[in-house]
Amino acid sequence: MGLVVQKYGGSSVADAEGIKRVAKRIVEAKKNGNQVVVVVSAMGDTTDELIDLAEQVSPMPAGREFDMLLTAGERISMALLAMAIKNLGHEAQSFTGSQAGVITDSVHNKARIIDVTPGRIRESLDKGNIAIVAGFQGVSQDKKDITTLGRGGSDTTAVALAAALDAEVCEIYTDVDGVFTADPRVVKKAKKIDWISFEDMLELAASGSKVLLHRCVEYARRYNIPIHVRSSFSGLQGTWVSSEPIGDKQVEQAIISGVAHDTSEAKITVVGVPDKPGEAAAIFRTIADAEINIDMVVQNVSAASTGLTDISFTLPKTEGRKAIDALEKNRSGIGFDSLRYDDQIGKISLVGAGMKTNPGVTASFFEALSDAGVNIELISTSEIRISVVTRKDDVAEAVRAVHTAFGLDSDTDEAVVYGGTGR
Amino acid sequence: MGLVVQKYGGSSVADAEGIKRVAKRIVEAKKNGNQVVVVVSAMGDTTDELIDLAEQVSPMPAGREFDMLLTAGERISMALLAMAIKNLGHEAQSFTGSQAGVITDSVHNKARIIDVTPGRIRESLDKGNIAIVAGFQGVSQDKKDITTLGRGGSDTTAVALAAALDAEVCEIYTDVDGVFTADPRVVKKAKKIDWISFEDMLELAASGSKVLLHRCVEYARRYNIPIHVRSSFSGLQGTWVSSEPIGDKQVEQAIISGVAHDTSEAKITVVGVPDKPGEAAAIFRTIADAEINIDMVVQNVSAASTGLTDISFTLPKTEGRKAIDALEKNRSGIGFDSLRYDDQIGKISLVGAGMKTNPGVTASFFEALSDAGVNIELISTSEIRISVVTRKDDVAEAVRAVHTAFGLDSDTDEAVVYGGTGR
């Protein structure tokens, strides 16, 4: 008898009908002889509604109370799901993050899991119950306060529980059929990927693919937990994410896994920086001290006549204000002429372990962009990824051109729903 | 510096505006030099909406999961309230029932508090915080499961915390100005009571007055915690409920505290019972075994010709079906001809410690009913209460007649809002 962890997102349990449909699917997994642990997100728009309420009473909700508020959403969905399962004649028990033993640090709103002690879950499973666990939440080790894990937190809960319980697989149910070779909203001929390695999935996630978040894939890789991303609305096989193709499934590793894009970033250019040692360090120490994560960095060739250069970097738009403020505040310490802020950029990334051994990939990538008339502003590469920054308006066309150039287009337009709550 | 426990019902925190208004009032109490603990119910109709959802996924929601579901409501309101207070520049921390140390038995949906260990609350107060506690919920001592306290549970939470923290007063904020001499929806000239003893309040609550529930008053009497029932919409003094009038307030004890009525009961008549020892016992053992609480009981005089008698009793309408089923199932054991079920009854009760020493009260009560043309079907009395059962349609008229006869009418129609969530 295997142990399966299933995770259902908010769009899968958006209303009573959704909850009943999901309950049936869970009972089926149980009937197939598995021990079943289910991680569930808040129903549909619950979280957004709670955030709205918080903003109405306070412009800057405090971390601890904000977490307490948001976790109410999962309590509702998990209790309803347990009831729906019982109504189908099977035993189910729901557990909060704290009851499930999800221990985190004390960083409210984006806590990190530091331990999982699923004693109560194990006990409940051994009694023959289906265990329902609230996603996205835990309890802080030192203060015993309720914490939340931030965006994508429910996926992380599922993978962490799967690791702690030594599950055979962590199934992530969502409203799409799996991971695609590109965002199907942009590329109609995007194909569902049957299997993808942890490494390629990590790069896709880091490059803007929203189906699985980076953190969750990282966790799964560390504990070698296979993830199966699939739709809760169909019975189709989805995408397996694992170190090696699972079981007798002989999947050939593709040269290119997919094309990701991201329009959530902005570019800051620090203009007129003296071209001498320590300048870049001063800039990025300032940014790091403000606790801002940056993505790509490029330094222009210095103009010989002035001895000054420009340094550009990209970062999430949401951090733009904070970064500008931090740099301005430290202007004399760093020494620069001016700052330029540009939020009309987009990033296109090509991901695939195969590019390591296929030297023509980079050239083909740039040719495809050039043929589509797309201008490149920044370039960054890893062993298995190439990313470029372009104008935001060029992104969709660029993604389609690259997708076609690498032979990723499907013969048909695959019908998919795309969206979801990102929890 | 005193310690004050304040409780706000669902109608007081129905929306963001309500929460902000309540936050201001709480901060005022803090500014007046008090340590403040606030118990809060779920916002407005949240609980009813959650019950609706539960019924959509399962016709008979299970106790444990149902409690988990309902407690989400208070988590939302308490977190929002804490945020609103912080936004006014004061420190606040919210606590679930479990975090606040509200320990209960394991009877889901109507758990009883067996201990309160408010260590975290005390600690938070000592740091200068305002402590916000979720009403209506606790954690079971043996299983560590989330429990709810049933109707009126938030009031009980407030009184229990006040007792455990040795508070000076437990203020129950609601949408009425206090306890009235009769239900103002029925008696326009009902007067607000300034002070009432625990004993009279207990009788009023047992007789259908809904402002405070019996259980909460009982708890307050046991630990001698003065309750101040008042409106969260005005600054007016409300009704003090305590063993003796508080401080320098010289309130004369009224002969009659008020007139209560109740139309939530039904009457069952067991027809044709042999008039011999043990018959009544057999009937009420059957009812007790079905865990049904009954209210009034009356046995008719036996008809000499047949040796048979009838026994009538009243009980909550919601228990009617269960009682009939239990009696029918044990028909041969008890021995009776038939059962009659009547849910068109109402109860009118006159309450006041003064009636012990004023022999004319009972007579005046019956005269008033007779003058109003109201027929009496059952009578029951305690030392400080007389209750009668009449036709349901006669109740309003009967209450007004009695209220006038005992000189309780106000000179003016006092404007009040009446309603609330009963949590």
Tab-separated table of C-alpha atoms in Angstrom, chain B residues 268-270 273-281 283-284 296-303 307-313 377-379:
chain	number	residue	atom	x	y	z
B	268	ILE	CA	-46.230	16.874	24.138
B	269	THR	CA	-49.165	15.211	25.847
B	270	VAL	CA	-48.943	11.518	26.652
B	273	VAL	CA	-51.340	6.668	31.002
B	274	PRO	CA	-52.277	4.209	33.812
B	275	ASP	CA	-52.441	6.253	37.030
B	276	LYS	CA	-50.003	4.205	39.073
B	277	PRO	CA	-46.533	4.694	40.616
B	278	GLY	CA	-43.618	4.640	38.214
B	279	GLU	CA	-45.487	5.770	35.096
B	280	ALA	CA	-44.153	9.347	35.058
B	281	ALA	CA	-40.704	7.992	35.824
B	283	ILE	CA	-41.817	8.560	30.526
B	284	PHE	CA	-39.135	10.941	31.715
B	296	MET	CA	-42.531	22.346	32.366
B	297	VAL	CA	-44.447	19.219	33.391
B	298	VAL	CA	-48.051	18.799	34.434
B	299	GLN	CA	-50.125	15.721	35.242
B	300	ASN	CA	-53.897	15.852	34.906
B	301	VAL	CA	-56.189	14.572	37.616
B	302	SER	CA	-56.977	10.934	36.917
B	303	ALA	CA	-60.443	10.069	35.601
B	307	GLY	CA	-57.899	4.852	36.048
B	308	LEU	CA	-56.059	6.614	33.212
B	309	THR	CA	-54.455	10.061	33.203
B	310	ASP	CA	-52.635	12.410	30.777
B	311	ILE	CA	-49.135	13.807	31.294
B	312	SER	CA	-48.022	16.976	29.429
B	313	PHE	CA	-44.581	18.517	29.191
B	377	GLU	CA	-52.909	25.935	29.762
B	378	LEU	CA	-50.016	25.122	32.116
B	379	ILE	CA	-48.546	26.830	35.165
